[in-house]
XYZ file of C-alpha atoms in Angstrom:
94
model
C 98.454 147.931 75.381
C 100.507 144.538 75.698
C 103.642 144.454 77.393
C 106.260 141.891 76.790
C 107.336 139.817 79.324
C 111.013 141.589 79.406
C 108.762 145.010 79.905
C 106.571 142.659 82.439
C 110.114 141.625 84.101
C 111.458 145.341 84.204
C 108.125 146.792 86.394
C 107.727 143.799 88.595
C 111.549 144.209 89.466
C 110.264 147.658 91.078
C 107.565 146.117 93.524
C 108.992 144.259 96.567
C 107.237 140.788 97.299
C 104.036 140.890 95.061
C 102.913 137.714 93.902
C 104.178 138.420 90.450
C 107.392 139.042 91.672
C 108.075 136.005 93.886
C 106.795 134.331 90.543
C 109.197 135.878 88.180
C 111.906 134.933 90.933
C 110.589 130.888 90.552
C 111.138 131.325 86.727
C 114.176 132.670 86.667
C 115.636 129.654 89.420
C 113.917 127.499 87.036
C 115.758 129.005 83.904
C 118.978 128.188 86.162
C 118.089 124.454 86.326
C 117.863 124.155 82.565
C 120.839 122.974 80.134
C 123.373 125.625 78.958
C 121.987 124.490 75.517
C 118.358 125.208 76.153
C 119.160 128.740 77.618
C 120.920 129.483 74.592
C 118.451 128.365 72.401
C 116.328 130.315 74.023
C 118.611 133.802 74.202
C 118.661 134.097 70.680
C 114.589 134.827 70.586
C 115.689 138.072 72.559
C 117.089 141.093 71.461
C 120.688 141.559 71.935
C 120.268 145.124 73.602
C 117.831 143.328 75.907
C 120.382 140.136 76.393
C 122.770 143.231 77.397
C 120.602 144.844 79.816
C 119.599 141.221 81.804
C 123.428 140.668 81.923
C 123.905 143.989 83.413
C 121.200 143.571 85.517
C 122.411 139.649 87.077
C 125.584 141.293 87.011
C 124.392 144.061 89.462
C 122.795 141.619 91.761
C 125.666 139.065 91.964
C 128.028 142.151 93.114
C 124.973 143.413 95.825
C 125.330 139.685 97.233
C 128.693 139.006 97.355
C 128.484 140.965 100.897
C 125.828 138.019 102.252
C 127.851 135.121 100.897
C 131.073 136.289 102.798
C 128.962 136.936 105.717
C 127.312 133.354 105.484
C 131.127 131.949 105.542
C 132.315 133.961 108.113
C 129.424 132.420 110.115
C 129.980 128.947 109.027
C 134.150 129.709 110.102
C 133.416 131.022 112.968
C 130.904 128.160 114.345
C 133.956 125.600 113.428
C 135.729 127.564 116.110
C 138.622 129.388 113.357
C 139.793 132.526 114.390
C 140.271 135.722 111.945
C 143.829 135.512 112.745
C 143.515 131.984 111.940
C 142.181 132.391 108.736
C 144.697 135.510 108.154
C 147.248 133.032 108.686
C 146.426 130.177 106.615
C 146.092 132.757 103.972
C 149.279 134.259 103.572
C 150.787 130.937 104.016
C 149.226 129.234 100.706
């Protein structure tokens, strides 16, 4: 039986660091370095219920990292030596 690689994607996505899976991760950074044009072009070979269900999926992931990019500034903030009050501050002011 053949899988497709959207079927490939989906059970790779539930094993944690197997080779195929750091793999898929370098494609899909590479699919981030091409042209808006080219990824396109390339969408409309797939399904739309399967375009729906990748959206979904990024969409899932960008909320589930939202939480480590805050922490990363609050990091960077607080090495520059700003304060939360600080920050609260500048805030309500603009």
């Amino acid at each position: 039986m053949s899988m497709t690689t959207y079927e490939m994607a989906r059970v790779l996505e539930q094993l944690e660091d197997s080779p195929e899976k750091v793999m898929f991760g370098k494609l899909l950074n590479e699919l981030g370095n091409q042209s808006g044009e080219r990824i396109r072009s390339a969408a409309k070979q797939v399904p739309l219920h399967m375009l729906r269900d990748i959206i979904f999926q990024f969409q899932q992931v960008i909320e589930d990292r939202k939480g480590e990019e805050v922490a990363s500034i609050a990091k960077s903030i607080a090495e520059q030596g700003i304060s939360v009050d600080e920050l609260k501050k500048y805030l309500e002011s603009n």
